[in-house]
């Protein structure tokens, strides 16, 4: 006896309907993309990721910035030799939102940094699809102005594969917004911030680049501060400097989690850290 | 049945007597030490007895099932042996109890246990740095620790005091979440339960010996190397580097301590796990793993120099030796190669050579490496009587080496699982004709002819664990 259509069936029907032409400007509905809020960063998943940053097909994510194949090599930003020029873009990605969730921060930042390329990275496949659909729809709605051409989202496990996407000193800003707190002590290695992982953030950040963190869990905030402060490559931004940064306000109010915490009357703890120059060899 | 040697190391500890040698070989939970004079000694691992847990102590909250350890009573198997460059110490890793064990090695090859340090996770690779003063230990969780080879007694006291202080301050348990934290309904309930629970006991105490966390990957580490090169200015200190390889295709190059938090670069190009790293005499880095090729790197510039096929020599070898049991393959293309070892051969000529072994392939592959002209090539394939498990080089005279290979005499050559139909009596095979080598071999067979007290399944993983690093399709999403 057929019961009510299952969740999967509904999602499939919905995604089929999205493919139709008249839907191309419609924003995706979040209810069809919900996914459990946790993912195991140690598991293999079935991920696709480039062998190295120069191998990354950025052009398919930022079609408006695709390097023209016939142009001189000077416009190609990354490793022009040996690489397929059709994958290259005219400027490097400089802002990464790690664990972008439903992309609230990305969509708020994209108009504020119209000349900078932003990427959201999300490990949960459905959530990532939602953001990609929303980008597609927003780009379609803004064909005239070309807005949202500078933002994209891809599925990745950044804890393992961050250096596969970004070259040394490529990024100017990294956002870590409302990460999974992993309350149990046994799970602390799964946290997005740790002394050992901070070395990888330092590697992909330019000297002077900034890591932004925000969370509603005080203990996690203390943990992130402790681990970044303990890392010799990072220095915490002072209160004043932090509050003057336009990104901090956006992060507080525009992220999906930020709004939820606000509705709930919870606290939001912010900390930002600047990537220092590497010291000379001893 | 006798158990093969999973690790072998040969050295000449006596600086006065250049003809004497010591062979150290691990078989299951035992380490055999064999001196050229004929003296043989055996050390066998015991399970570290932990103080019994009192039943009335507060236990870990239910959820994680503690294995009622029947197998823990088995002595742990040795998974790695490393001899210091002055031949005075041996570092051994035992797998099941995750222990780093240091022995003093005297001139006659006798082993005297000095210390045993249980690590938080199973060590996968160890190397010695700073003139053998420090052990670098890379573990299954992706972390690299530095530990003094011989811990000084004051360190232990300091750590004990620090731990005591910490205990006093962190006596009461405060949950990290608050009712204002964004939560699902079930989480909120868990939080209420936590608040009722007054005190949560620490499940694992801190390590009671000096150890520094240098760096970490979010992936299982497979190998670690250390290199030192001259600084840019003449008067500058030499620059030191740590190379770490992991199961997720990465080779990371970090600065050596005290700046090991700085990543200098990555050698990117592997498509499958990396299992072995090797530095040649002239300083090139060679890596191998689950890919069809070995890769030669200009590691200072994170640049790939050359790919050398390892799959083709393996295919050619099996074609030339059809008698070997091979895992059934649909076609040649399906053959999966897993590099289990790469060793640099010190050579006086200008070109470097390396020996390569692959899991379950009864042969040694000798490559000449010439990365400058990019003409590295297979020089020779040396067939063996069984699958190689480990290999060691013993210098014998000017620039000649005896190669001693530990052979798996229990499984069919070419297979990692099939047991041999008929027994062969070769456990160590020695290449290059050297009279002294023969003497060394016969005796080893005798000493090793003991029943194995260890678990077979655990040993299978130590003998043939490399191919298991390969990712399988259809992992969870």
XYZ file of C-alpha atoms in Angstrom:
759
model
C 0.000 0.000 0.000
C 1.633 3.227 -1.037
C 2.071 5.622 1.842
C 3.022 9.249 1.681
C 5.940 9.839 -0.676
C 9.213 9.420 1.123
C 11.617 12.250 1.768
C 13.929 10.996 -0.929
C 11.135 10.827 -3.493
C 10.084 14.376 -2.723
C 13.636 15.580 -3.062
C 14.046 13.827 -6.375
C 10.833 15.289 -7.726
C 11.889 18.708 -6.565
C 15.320 18.475 -8.121
C 13.807 17.301 -11.391
C 11.514 20.293 -11.457
C 14.506 22.566 -10.911
C 15.954 21.499 -14.221
C 13.086 23.056 -16.154
C 13.739 26.354 -17.904
C 11.166 28.466 -16.146
C 12.794 27.621 -12.822
C 16.265 28.905 -13.569
C 15.789 32.136 -11.641
C 14.037 30.559 -8.662
C 15.921 30.240 -5.403
C 16.266 26.720 -4.071
C 14.148 25.689 -1.103
C 16.220 24.808 1.913
C 13.867 22.109 3.128
C 14.892 19.845 0.284
C 18.585 20.115 1.133
C 18.743 19.599 4.873
C 21.432 17.262 6.076
C 22.631 16.110 9.469
C 24.779 18.839 10.990
C 27.858 16.676 11.470
C 30.277 14.976 9.114
C 33.245 12.860 10.026
C 36.338 14.648 8.737
C 38.443 11.483 9.065
C 36.310 9.374 6.772
C 37.282 8.932 3.128
C 33.935 10.076 1.625
C 33.820 10.042 -2.155
C 35.337 13.402 -2.759
C 36.696 14.945 -5.881
C 39.622 17.259 -5.443
C 42.463 18.413 -7.652
C 45.884 16.836 -7.436
C 47.355 20.294 -6.873
C 46.118 23.925 -7.004
C 47.327 24.368 -10.575
C 45.212 21.362 -11.532
C 42.010 22.897 -10.215
C 39.321 23.634 -12.766
C 38.378 27.046 -11.380
C 37.062 28.256 -14.721
C 33.996 26.034 -14.459
C 33.209 27.595 -11.075
C 33.822 31.203 -12.151
C 32.860 31.229 -15.849
C 32.917 35.039 -15.952
C 36.574 35.025 -14.917
C 37.758 32.202 -17.172
C 41.087 32.996 -18.760
C 40.771 33.436 -22.517
C 42.793 30.678 -24.066
C 44.062 32.842 -26.900
C 45.207 35.673 -24.665
C 48.806 36.090 -23.696
C 50.005 34.019 -20.798
C 50.350 37.099 -18.656
C 46.673 36.968 -17.688
C 46.924 33.429 -16.456
C 47.508 33.592 -12.747
C 48.673 30.165 -11.740
C 51.391 27.993 -13.171
C 50.824 28.774 -16.801
C 53.234 26.161 -18.036
C 52.214 22.568 -18.592
C 48.693 23.241 -17.351
C 45.487 23.307 -19.285
C 44.879 27.014 -19.813
C 41.134 26.503 -20.179
C 40.900 25.675 -16.464
C 42.576 28.895 -15.399
C 40.992 32.101 -14.198
C 42.187 35.662 -14.504
C 42.728 36.225 -10.784
C 43.287 33.914 -7.845
C 40.617 33.073 -5.289
C 41.368 35.090 -2.170
C 38.560 34.522 0.313
C 37.578 31.086 1.598
C 34.623 30.358 3.858
C 35.457 27.000 5.370
C 32.304 25.163 6.364
C 30.102 27.692 4.585
C 26.882 25.861 5.403
C 23.950 27.393 3.533
C 26.146 30.234 2.356
C 24.688 33.221 4.236
C 28.106 34.788 4.699
C 29.098 34.259 1.056
C 25.999 35.959 -0.305
C 26.490 38.891 2.064
C 30.195 39.290 1.310
C 29.995 38.855 -2.479
C 28.552 42.360 -3.133
C 30.953 43.914 -0.605
C 34.011 42.533 -2.426
C 32.919 42.716 -6.066
C 36.457 42.387 -7.390
C 37.544 39.497 -5.210
C 36.802 35.839 -5.789
C 35.136 34.048 -2.886
C 34.749 30.337 -2.400
C 32.603 28.466 0.085
C 33.753 25.016 1.082
C 31.320 22.580 2.621
C 31.684 18.897 3.416
C 27.967 18.076 3.447
C 26.920 17.226 -0.074
C 23.264 18.368 0.035
C 24.108 21.634 1.728
C 26.775 22.291 -0.876
C 24.242 21.566 -3.653
C 21.881 24.095 -2.099
C 24.510 26.825 -2.183
C 25.447 25.954 -5.742
C 21.786 26.119 -6.804
C 21.356 29.428 -5.031
C 24.429 30.841 -6.762
C 23.113 29.665 -10.099
C 19.747 31.281 -9.433
C 21.234 34.548 -8.170
C 23.571 34.777 -11.136
C 20.588 34.225 -13.408
C 18.573 36.939 -11.650
C 21.486 39.383 -11.906
C 22.563 38.713 -15.467
C 22.457 42.416 -16.229
C 24.770 43.510 -13.412
C 26.963 40.415 -13.338
C 26.597 40.162 -9.581
C 27.466 36.930 -7.769
C 29.849 35.904 -10.551
C 32.622 36.211 -7.967
C 31.254 33.593 -5.592
C 31.139 29.830 -5.760
C 30.811 26.793 -3.557
C 32.441 23.414 -3.735
C 32.317 20.244 -1.751
C 35.539 19.545 0.064
C 37.035 18.197 3.229
C 39.334 21.121 3.950
C 40.854 19.462 6.984
C 42.493 17.007 4.619
C 42.679 18.753 1.269
C 43.052 22.515 1.763
C 46.529 22.559 0.124
C 45.092 20.758 -2.909
C 42.972 23.830 -3.674
C 45.172 26.757 -2.665
C 48.816 27.488 -3.264
C 51.162 28.809 -0.617
C 50.229 32.380 0.457
C 47.260 32.591 -1.904
C 44.415 33.568 0.437
C 43.754 36.905 2.096
C 40.886 35.839 4.359
C 39.664 32.581 5.838
C 36.333 32.365 7.663
C 35.580 29.684 10.241
C 32.001 30.438 11.241
C 30.103 28.433 13.824
C 32.119 25.263 13.373
C 31.019 21.943 14.807
C 31.950 22.225 18.498
C 32.740 18.500 18.978
C 32.049 18.671 22.704
C 33.630 15.371 23.681
C 37.310 15.505 24.532
C 37.819 12.370 22.472
C 36.601 14.247 19.381
C 38.765 17.329 19.781
C 41.053 16.298 16.946
C 38.000 16.619 14.691
C 37.711 20.316 15.489
C 38.451 22.669 12.623
C 41.003 24.525 14.740
C 44.014 22.766 16.237
C 47.658 23.669 16.619
C 48.591 21.260 13.868
C 45.865 22.337 11.424
C 46.668 25.999 12.013
C 49.951 25.358 10.207
C 47.924 24.592 7.079
C 45.895 27.797 7.428
C 49.176 29.665 7.795
C 50.480 27.947 4.676
C 47.605 29.018 2.405
C 47.330 32.539 3.894
C 49.430 35.491 2.757
C 51.403 37.204 5.470
C 48.979 39.822 6.767
C 45.984 37.651 5.870
C 43.299 37.116 8.493
C 41.444 34.144 9.947
C 37.975 35.087 11.249
C 36.317 32.863 13.811
C 32.887 33.074 15.396
C 30.996 30.644 17.584
C 28.214 30.582 20.146
C 30.022 28.030 22.310
C 32.271 29.828 24.764
C 34.440 26.804 25.377
C 35.077 26.392 21.650
C 35.877 30.103 21.412
C 38.442 29.715 24.180
C 39.815 26.652 22.446
C 40.204 28.474 19.126
C 41.830 31.489 20.778
C 44.153 29.259 22.770
C 45.268 27.295 19.728
C 45.724 30.254 17.397
C 47.542 32.313 20.031
C 49.797 29.337 20.760
C 50.704 29.101 17.067
C 53.718 31.311 16.328
C 52.406 32.210 12.857
C 49.295 33.972 14.204
C 48.592 37.032 16.309
C 45.180 37.944 17.626
C 43.663 41.215 16.416
C 42.913 43.818 19.070
C 39.327 44.611 19.965
C 39.334 47.942 18.160
C 40.832 46.647 14.955
C 38.445 43.709 15.028
C 35.349 45.865 15.372
C 36.431 48.126 12.523
C 36.590 45.197 10.135
C 33.496 45.170 7.958
C 33.653 41.371 7.714
C 33.147 40.960 11.437
C 29.771 42.658 11.410
C 28.688 40.633 8.368
C 29.818 37.474 10.092
C 27.795 38.318 13.202
C 24.567 39.135 11.455
C 24.470 37.441 8.061
C 25.532 33.863 8.649
C 22.628 31.453 8.933
C 23.882 30.182 12.280
C 24.451 33.751 13.438
C 20.804 34.575 12.790
C 19.682 31.429 14.559
C 21.778 32.230 17.611
C 20.415 35.746 17.564
C 16.819 34.470 17.564
C 17.721 32.137 20.399
C 19.200 34.971 22.440
C 22.584 33.260 22.516
C 25.996 34.862 22.693
C 28.390 35.196 19.780
C 32.117 35.079 20.396
C 34.377 36.566 17.746
C 38.141 36.292 17.401
C 40.358 37.222 14.455
C 43.979 36.352 13.906
C 46.572 37.829 11.594
C 49.057 35.663 9.741
C 52.544 36.918 10.605
C 55.603 36.789 8.376
C 57.629 33.618 8.727
C 60.680 34.140 10.925
C 64.120 33.740 9.357
C 65.725 30.316 9.535
C 67.366 29.729 12.908
C 55.421 -22.951 11.916
C 58.188 -20.433 12.206
C 57.197 -16.862 11.678
C 59.043 -14.757 9.161
C 60.953 -11.668 10.160
C 58.905 -8.546 9.623
C 61.896 -6.272 10.263
C 65.631 -6.698 9.812
C 68.494 -4.360 10.581
C 72.201 -5.058 10.186
C 75.030 -2.958 11.536
C 78.662 -2.992 12.588
C 78.645 -1.655 16.143
C 82.296 -2.320 16.895
C 84.434 0.461 15.439
C 87.606 -1.544 16.167
C 86.577 -4.680 14.379
C 85.321 -4.059 10.854
C 84.569 -7.658 10.132
C 82.116 -8.173 12.962
C 78.454 -7.460 12.502
C 75.176 -7.634 14.326
C 71.915 -8.623 12.744
C 68.711 -7.586 14.477
C 65.510 -9.168 13.304
C 61.976 -9.036 14.632
C 59.665 -11.977 14.370
C 56.239 -11.550 15.883
C 56.759 -10.219 19.420
C 60.456 -11.149 19.521
C 63.632 -9.392 18.567
C 66.552 -11.664 17.714
C 70.021 -10.297 17.927
C 72.738 -12.234 16.238
C 76.436 -11.419 16.388
C 79.011 -12.560 13.833
C 80.812 -14.454 16.605
C 77.779 -16.685 17.001
C 76.269 -15.141 20.094
C 72.517 -14.917 19.843
C 70.059 -13.339 22.173
C 66.319 -12.967 22.124
C 64.133 -10.292 23.632
C 60.422 -10.832 23.815
C 57.797 -8.185 24.413
C 55.442 -8.495 27.328
C 52.197 -6.758 27.734
C 52.698 -3.769 30.004
C 50.765 -4.552 33.104
C 48.452 -1.694 33.916
C 47.258 -1.129 37.432
C 43.898 -2.874 37.817
C 40.924 -0.572 37.718
C 38.880 -0.612 40.878
C 35.252 -1.374 40.373
C 34.049 1.420 42.625
C 35.871 4.107 40.660
C 33.667 6.169 38.403
C 33.803 4.694 34.948
C 33.744 6.297 31.565
C 30.164 7.119 30.627
C 28.566 4.277 28.707
C 28.669 4.464 24.952
C 32.143 3.424 24.042
C 32.458 -0.279 24.583
C 35.740 -1.234 26.119
C 37.129 -4.350 24.536
C 37.389 -7.074 27.118
C 40.897 -7.812 26.195
C 41.606 -11.374 25.552
C 43.964 -10.445 22.790
C 45.640 -7.866 24.971
C 47.171 -10.727 26.850
C 48.998 -11.642 23.686
C 52.405 -10.044 23.616
C 52.455 -7.133 21.171
C 54.173 -7.600 17.836
C 57.162 -5.565 16.797
C 56.364 -3.373 13.790
C 59.482 -1.222 13.345
C 63.181 -1.388 14.127
C 65.556 1.550 13.824
C 69.224 1.540 14.827
C 70.890 4.824 15.753
C 73.730 5.963 13.527
C 76.312 5.264 16.251
C 74.888 1.722 16.613
C 74.511 2.128 20.368
C 70.743 2.136 20.575
C 67.858 0.346 18.973
C 64.394 1.880 18.758
C 61.591 -0.626 18.349
C 57.870 -0.033 17.967
C 55.381 -2.574 19.182
C 52.105 -2.336 17.367
C 49.269 -3.431 19.628
C 50.371 -1.532 22.719
C 51.566 1.494 20.645
C 54.818 1.448 22.550
C 58.115 3.074 21.647
C 60.871 0.964 23.161
C 64.508 1.947 23.351
C 67.295 -0.571 23.891
C 70.994 -0.176 24.479
C 72.906 -2.199 21.963
C 76.348 -3.323 23.096
C 79.258 -4.363 20.918
C 78.264 -7.996 21.003
C 74.711 -7.234 19.987
C 73.148 -7.803 23.382
C 69.965 -5.811 23.921
C 69.287 -4.060 27.180
C 65.809 -2.540 27.470
C 66.060 1.090 28.593
C 62.602 2.541 28.284
C 59.114 1.858 27.031
C 56.824 4.735 26.232
C 53.194 4.056 25.291
C 52.142 6.626 22.701
C 48.570 7.953 22.382
C 48.170 6.432 18.905
C 49.913 3.648 17.065
C 53.290 4.799 15.691
C 53.540 4.224 11.943
C 57.041 5.497 11.268
C 59.989 6.636 13.354
C 63.229 8.352 12.544
C 66.113 9.790 14.535
C 67.274 13.383 14.401
C 69.730 15.762 16.039
C 72.578 13.257 16.183
C 70.290 10.522 17.420
C 69.296 12.559 20.484
C 65.645 12.792 19.459
C 63.116 10.320 18.118
C 60.510 11.582 15.668
C 57.420 9.436 15.845
C 54.675 9.695 13.201
C 51.403 8.077 14.181
C 48.211 6.708 12.793
C 46.290 9.815 13.830
C 48.522 12.022 11.710
C 50.602 13.578 14.475
C 54.383 13.800 14.742
C 55.952 13.831 18.197
C 59.536 14.501 19.189
C 60.827 12.502 22.158
C 64.290 12.331 23.638
C 65.991 9.036 22.845
C 67.011 8.642 26.453
C 64.663 10.615 28.690
C 66.367 12.451 31.513
C 64.929 11.686 34.948
C 64.170 15.360 35.683
C 61.780 15.557 32.723
C 59.580 12.856 34.162
C 59.416 14.614 37.530
C 58.463 17.929 35.958
C 55.683 16.325 34.009
C 54.444 14.476 37.057
C 54.246 17.720 39.022
C 52.494 19.511 36.169
C 49.948 16.726 35.915
C 49.278 16.879 39.644
C 48.641 20.595 39.521
C 46.321 20.223 36.614
C 44.362 17.556 38.417
C 43.670 19.856 41.317
C 42.475 22.730 39.202
C 40.226 20.708 36.935
C 38.437 18.807 39.648
C 34.888 19.878 38.884
C 33.233 19.202 35.586
C 31.615 22.060 33.712
C 29.761 21.225 30.529
C 30.961 23.255 27.591
C 27.526 23.831 26.116
C 24.986 26.160 27.682
C 21.211 26.243 27.299
C 21.749 29.147 24.922
C 23.860 27.065 22.546
C 22.008 26.221 19.358
C 21.025 22.617 19.748
C 18.682 19.929 18.641
C 16.164 18.656 21.147
C 18.145 15.547 21.810
C 21.314 17.512 22.442
C 19.478 19.641 24.950
C 18.435 16.562 26.835
C 21.987 15.291 26.863
C 23.056 18.624 28.277
C 20.539 18.336 31.100
C 21.920 14.911 31.924
C 25.434 16.268 31.883
C 24.512 18.993 34.320
C 23.132 16.402 36.723
C 26.325 14.420 36.538
C 28.681 16.061 38.992
C 32.047 14.900 37.842
C 33.319 13.316 34.718
C 36.450 11.250 35.159
C 39.324 11.663 32.751
C 39.412 8.627 30.558
C 43.071 8.897 29.679
C 45.749 10.612 31.670
C 48.361 12.758 29.975
C 51.542 11.085 28.810
C 53.990 10.696 31.652
C 57.105 11.450 29.657
C 58.534 14.364 27.705
C 57.037 14.679 24.266
C 56.468 17.599 21.907
C 53.837 17.684 19.221
C 55.648 19.053 16.172
C 53.087 18.882 13.408
C 50.065 16.959 12.264
C 48.059 15.857 9.246
C 44.378 14.934 9.323
C 45.277 11.584 7.838
C 47.201 8.490 8.775
C 50.924 9.059 8.386
C 52.870 6.425 6.519
C 56.477 7.590 6.517
C 58.726 10.305 7.910
C 62.150 11.547 6.852
C 64.513 14.209 8.048
C 67.014 16.154 5.971
C 69.673 18.723 6.623
C 71.094 21.023 3.986
C 73.612 23.840 4.153
C 72.209 27.291 4.857
C 72.218 29.998 2.225
C 75.030 31.929 3.796
C 78.264 30.209 4.595
C 78.144 31.006 8.298
C 74.456 30.139 8.690
C 73.321 27.065 10.529
C 72.273 24.140 8.360
C 68.572 24.103 7.467
C 66.581 21.139 8.619
C 63.430 19.694 7.110
C 60.855 17.090 8.063
C 59.089 15.156 5.304
C 55.811 13.472 6.150
C 53.758 11.262 3.846
C 50.125 10.341 4.404
C 47.348 8.131 3.171
C 45.700 11.064 1.367
C 48.407 11.428 -1.285
C 50.242 14.234 0.498
C 53.948 14.688 1.020
C 54.420 17.654 3.324
C 57.713 19.440 3.811
C 58.007 21.311 7.092
C 60.933 23.036 8.724
C 62.756 21.024 11.353
C 62.367 21.882 15.040
C 62.100 24.461 16.539
C 60.187 25.835 13.519
C 58.290 22.703 12.643
C 55.031 24.678 12.573
C 56.094 26.249 9.277
C 55.106 24.332 6.175
C 57.535 24.969 3.375
C 55.629 23.136 0.699
C 53.855 20.061 -0.569
C 54.982 17.600 -3.217
C 51.747 17.069 -5.100
C 51.291 14.519 -7.834
C 50.307 11.198 -6.321
C 46.801 9.938 -7.003
C 46.851 7.188 -4.397
C 48.317 6.845 -0.928
C 52.029 7.475 -0.443
C 53.655 4.698 1.583
C 57.394 5.284 1.354
C 59.808 8.171 1.038
C 63.509 7.947 0.344
C 66.305 10.483 -0.088
C 68.990 9.507 -2.562
C 72.661 10.133 -1.996
C 72.522 13.293 -4.091
C 69.491 14.603 -2.220
C 66.532 13.925 -4.498
C 63.339 12.730 -2.861
C 61.728 9.564 -4.199
C 58.228 8.576 -3.214
C 56.107 5.529 -3.888
C 52.783 4.134 -2.801
C 49.618 2.887 -4.452
C 50.304 4.575 -7.791
C 51.725 2.930 -10.876
C 54.727 5.230 -10.731
C 57.451 6.264 -8.375
C 57.987 10.018 -8.373
C 61.315 11.814 -8.159
C 61.068 15.307 -6.634
C 63.017 18.502 -6.507
C 61.577 18.856 -3.034
C 63.104 22.254 -2.235
C 60.968 23.745 -4.986
C 58.008 21.327 -4.585
C 58.532 20.325 -8.187
C 58.067 16.940 -9.794
C 61.141 15.889 -11.737
C 60.259 12.524 -13.097
C 57.824 9.643 -12.915
C 59.229 6.124 -13.100
C 56.871 3.234 -13.710
C 56.985 0.565 -11.045
C 53.975 -1.266 -12.417
C 55.657 -2.167 -15.702
C 58.640 -3.908 -14.053
C 56.217 -5.816 -11.813
C 54.150 -6.897 -14.822
C 57.278 -7.913 -16.695
C 58.494 -9.853 -13.699
C 55.262 -11.819 -13.381
C 55.297 -12.472 -17.122
C 58.809 -13.856 -16.890
C 57.935 -15.929 -13.815
C 54.516 -17.425 -14.522
C 54.945 -19.991 -11.754
C 54.120 -17.434 -9.072
C 50.716 -17.376 -7.554
C 49.185 -14.073 -8.482
C 45.934 -12.596 -7.405
C 43.545 -13.227 -10.294
C 43.342 -10.265 -12.619
C 40.887 -9.484 -15.343
C 43.617 -7.891 -17.396
C 47.087 -6.509 -16.988
C 45.734 -3.053 -16.449
C 43.997 -4.125 -13.243
C 47.157 -5.083 -11.412
C 47.484 -2.956 -8.315
C 50.977 -2.241 -7.101
C 51.710 -1.130 -3.538
C 55.257 -0.025 -2.862
C 56.397 -1.451 0.469
C 59.955 -0.173 0.586
C 62.489 2.122 -1.066
C 66.137 2.043 -0.020
C 68.928 4.234 -1.292
C 72.120 2.382 -2.064
C 75.191 4.407 -1.215
C 77.181 4.467 -4.381
C 80.498 5.927 -5.317
C 79.441 6.643 -8.868
C 77.788 9.927 -9.704
C 74.407 8.302 -10.213
C 72.066 7.262 -7.422
C 70.443 3.896 -7.179
C 67.497 2.712 -5.159
C 66.073 -0.704 -4.363
C 62.295 -0.984 -4.412
C 60.025 -3.713 -3.107
C 56.301 -4.091 -3.674
C 53.880 -5.882 -1.436
C 53.507 -9.516 -2.433
C 55.976 -9.348 -5.326
C 58.913 -11.759 -4.823
C 61.559 -9.561 -6.387
C 63.802 -6.569 -5.789
C 63.796 -3.806 -8.354
C 66.977 -1.809 -8.746
C 66.589 1.636 -10.313
C 69.265 4.063 -11.412
C 68.100 7.582 -10.658
C 69.260 10.382 -12.869
C 66.838 13.198 -12.305
C 68.959 15.808 -14.033
C 68.682 14.225 -17.436
C 65.364 12.596 -16.513
C 66.601 9.230 -17.619
C 66.022 7.169 -14.504
C 65.488 3.567 -15.415
C 65.135 0.047 -14.157
C 68.584 -1.434 -13.934
C 67.913 -4.924 -12.710
C 65.176 -7.174 -11.370
C 66.397 -9.612 -8.737
C 64.029 -12.551 -8.232
C 63.615 -13.809 -4.664
C 62.467 -17.141 -3.292
C 59.528 -15.520 -1.548
C 57.860 -12.199 -0.839
C 60.230 -9.665 0.701
C 59.131 -8.256 4.058
C 62.085 -6.060 4.900
C 65.589 -5.430 3.749
C 68.820 -4.143 5.197
C 72.151 -3.188 3.764
C 75.421 -4.146 5.419
C 78.475 -2.337 4.281
C 81.259 -4.744 3.408
C 84.437 -3.140 2.296
C 84.739 -0.078 0.132
C 81.431 0.856 -1.422
C 80.071 -2.646 -1.594
C 77.052 -3.752 0.316
C 75.506 -7.007 1.272
C 71.748 -6.912 0.832
C 69.902 -8.987 3.388
C 66.247 -9.566 2.647
C 63.723 -11.018 5.007
C 61.592 -13.503 3.100
C 58.084 -14.631 3.878
C 58.523 -18.391 3.787
C 54.978 -19.060 4.923
C 53.070 -17.651 1.971
C 53.237 -18.485 -1.707
C 55.525 -16.114 -3.574
C 53.346 -13.577 -5.325
C 50.444 -13.923 -2.932
C 49.832 -12.065 0.286
C 47.305 -14.527 1.624
C 47.853 -18.022 0.208
C 49.942 -20.244 2.467
C 52.770 -22.197 0.946
C 52.128 -25.745 -0.127
C 55.602 -26.878 0.716
C 57.839 -25.444 3.327
C 61.056 -23.698 2.314
C 63.831 -23.100 4.710
C 64.826 -19.629 3.675
C 63.943 -16.816 5.980
C 66.678 -14.412 5.118
C 68.009 -14.219 1.637
C 71.286 -12.563 1.007
C 72.278 -11.133 -2.309
C 75.744 -10.295 -3.588
C 78.062 -13.246 -3.066
C 79.656 -12.854 0.296
C 80.928 -15.743 2.343
C 80.085 -14.147 5.662
C 76.499 -13.728 4.654
C 76.025 -17.459 4.361
C 77.104 -18.034 7.906
C 74.636 -15.463 9.024
C 71.727 -17.000 7.229
C 71.839 -20.602 8.350
C 71.757 -19.730 11.981
C 68.811 -17.422 11.731
C 66.663 -20.231 10.471
C 67.464 -22.176 13.584
C 66.711 -19.438 16.051
C 63.474 -18.556 14.409
C 62.106 -22.073 14.404
C 59.814 -21.490 17.319
C 56.086 -21.491 17.559
C 54.615 -18.095 17.171
C 52.844 -16.910 20.278
C 51.323 -13.857 18.557
C 48.060 -13.534 16.724
C 48.157 -14.351 13.031
C 45.675 -11.678 12.055
C 47.721 -8.962 13.688
C 50.830 -10.152 11.915
C 49.111 -10.242 8.547
C 48.601 -6.510 8.917
C 52.241 -5.921 9.757
C 53.455 -8.084 6.880
C 50.981 -6.937 4.251
C 49.265 -3.785 5.473
C 50.178 -1.445 2.638
C 47.563 -2.389 0.063
C 44.922 -1.878 2.743
C 45.725 1.825 2.692
C 43.998 2.112 -0.657
C 40.665 3.892 -0.519
C 37.679 1.872 -1.458
C 34.898 3.126 -3.638
C 31.565 3.800 -1.983
C 32.774 5.181 1.299
C 30.223 6.951 3.434
C 29.020 10.365 2.378
